[in-house]
Amino acid sequence: HQMDSYALALHQACLHEPPVPDWESFDMRELCACCNSDFTWAYVLQSEPQKMLSRHHCFSCGRVVCEGCSRKRLSHERLGFQMPVRTCDSCAFAQFEAAQDALSAFAAEEAAARNAAGGR
């Protein structure tokens, strides 16, 4: 366990200026950046500390989102996060769409290479 933590720390220390997003201030956002819901629906006690607990930052984009829109945990190696961290639905879906597009392009290249090799 200690070696894993040490290796992770070394990897993160070796990243040269990771492109970390600017985090929004909790005071700047009254609605969730993903679903546009008011943060007041998520807490029962209607207290300021409880309201702060219902808001979270997405580690990928830095926007303030609600608990429901930030349940995904994904690693973001380009940002220095090898371990899964809180990610909003918008960033998670965008990451999966990009991966699907890459897989589709790779499959098309493989098919074209097979066709070219079969035509010789």
Coordinates of C-alpha atoms in Angstrom, one line a residue:
H1 CA 0.0 0.0 0.0
Q2 CA 2.8 2.4 0.9
M3 CA 4.6 1.7 -2.4
D4 CA 1.5 2.4 -4.4
S5 CA 1.1 5.8 -2.6
Y6 CA 4.7 6.6 -3.1
A7 CA 4.6 5.7 -6.8
L8 CA 1.5 7.9 -7.3
A9 CA 3.1 10.8 -5.5
L10 CA 6.2 10.5 -7.7
H11 CA 4.1 10.4 -10.8
Q12 CA 2.2 13.5 -9.8
A13 CA 5.4 15.3 -8.8
C14 CA 6.9 14.6 -12.3
L15 CA 4.0 16.3 -14.2
H16 CA 5.3 19.6 -15.5
E17 CA 2.6 22.2 -15.0
P18 CA -0.6 20.1 -15.3
P19 CA -3.5 22.1 -16.9
V20 CA -5.5 22.4 -13.7
P21 CA -8.9 24.2 -14.2
D22 CA -9.8 27.3 -12.3
W23 CA -12.4 26.3 -9.6
E24 CA -15.6 28.4 -9.4
S25 CA -16.4 30.0 -6.1
F26 CA -19.4 28.4 -4.3
D27 CA -20.7 32.0 -3.8
M28 CA -20.7 32.6 -7.6
R29 CA -23.1 29.7 -8.4
E30 CA -26.7 29.4 -7.1
L31 CA -27.6 26.6 -9.6
C32 CA -25.9 23.4 -10.5
A33 CA -23.7 23.8 -13.6
C34 CA -25.0 20.5 -15.0
C35 CA -28.7 20.2 -14.2
N36 CA -29.5 23.9 -13.3
S37 CA -31.2 22.8 -10.1
D38 CA -31.2 25.1 -7.1
F39 CA -28.9 23.8 -4.4
T40 CA -31.6 24.3 -1.8
W41 CA -33.4 21.1 -2.9
A42 CA -30.6 18.9 -1.7
Y43 CA -30.6 19.8 1.9
V44 CA -33.2 19.4 4.6
L45 CA -32.0 21.6 7.5
Q46 CA -31.9 24.7 5.4
S47 CA -28.7 25.7 7.2
E48 CA -25.7 27.4 5.5
P49 CA -23.3 24.5 6.6
Q50 CA -25.7 22.0 5.1
K51 CA -26.0 24.0 1.9
M52 CA -22.2 24.0 1.5
L53 CA -22.2 20.2 1.9
S54 CA -24.6 19.9 -1.0
R55 CA -22.2 21.6 -3.4
H56 CA -19.1 20.0 -5.0
H57 CA -16.4 20.9 -7.5
C58 CA -15.7 18.8 -10.5
F59 CA -12.0 18.0 -10.6
S60 CA -12.1 18.0 -14.4
C61 CA -13.7 21.4 -15.2
G62 CA -13.8 23.1 -11.8
R63 CA -17.5 24.0 -12.0
V64 CA -19.8 23.8 -8.9
V65 CA -22.3 20.9 -9.2
C66 CA -24.8 19.1 -7.0
E67 CA -24.3 15.7 -5.4
G68 CA -26.5 14.0 -8.0
C69 CA -24.5 15.4 -10.9
S70 CA -21.1 14.5 -9.4
R71 CA -21.3 10.9 -8.4
K72 CA -19.0 9.7 -11.1
R73 CA -15.3 9.0 -10.2
L74 CA -12.9 9.1 -13.0
S75 CA -9.1 9.4 -13.3
H76 CA -7.8 12.4 -15.2
E77 CA -4.1 11.7 -15.9
R78 CA -3.7 14.8 -18.0
L79 CA -4.5 16.8 -14.9
G80 CA -2.4 14.7 -12.6
F81 CA -5.2 12.6 -11.0
Q82 CA -4.3 8.9 -11.6
M83 CA -6.8 7.8 -8.9
P84 CA -10.5 8.3 -9.6
V85 CA -11.8 11.7 -8.4
R86 CA -15.2 13.5 -8.4
T87 CA -16.3 14.3 -12.0
C88 CA -19.5 16.0 -13.1
D89 CA -21.8 14.2 -15.5
S90 CA -21.0 16.6 -18.4
C91 CA -17.2 15.9 -18.2
A92 CA -17.8 12.1 -17.7
F93 CA -20.1 11.9 -20.7
A94 CA -17.7 14.0 -22.8
Q95 CA -14.8 11.7 -21.8
F96 CA -16.8 8.6 -22.8
E97 CA -17.9 10.2 -26.1
A98 CA -14.3 11.0 -26.9
A99 CA -13.3 7.5 -26.1
Q100 CA -16.1 6.1 -28.3
D101 CA -15.1 8.4 -31.2
A102 CA -11.5 7.2 -30.8
L103 CA -12.5 3.5 -30.8
S104 CA -14.7 4.1 -33.9
A105 CA -11.8 5.8 -35.7
F106 CA -9.4 3.0 -34.7
A107 CA -11.9 0.4 -36.0
A108 CA -12.2 2.2 -39.3
E109 CA -8.4 2.4 -39.7
E110 CA -8.2 -1.3 -38.9
A111 CA -10.8 -2.1 -41.5
A112 CA -9.1 0.0 -44.1
A113 CA -5.8 -1.6 -43.4
R114 CA -7.4 -5.1 -43.7
N115 CA -9.1 -4.1 -47.0
A116 CA -5.8 -2.7 -48.4
A117 CA -3.9 -5.9 -47.4
G118 CA -6.6 -8.1 -48.9
G119 CA -6.5 -6.1 -52.2
R120 CA -2.8 -6.8 -52.9

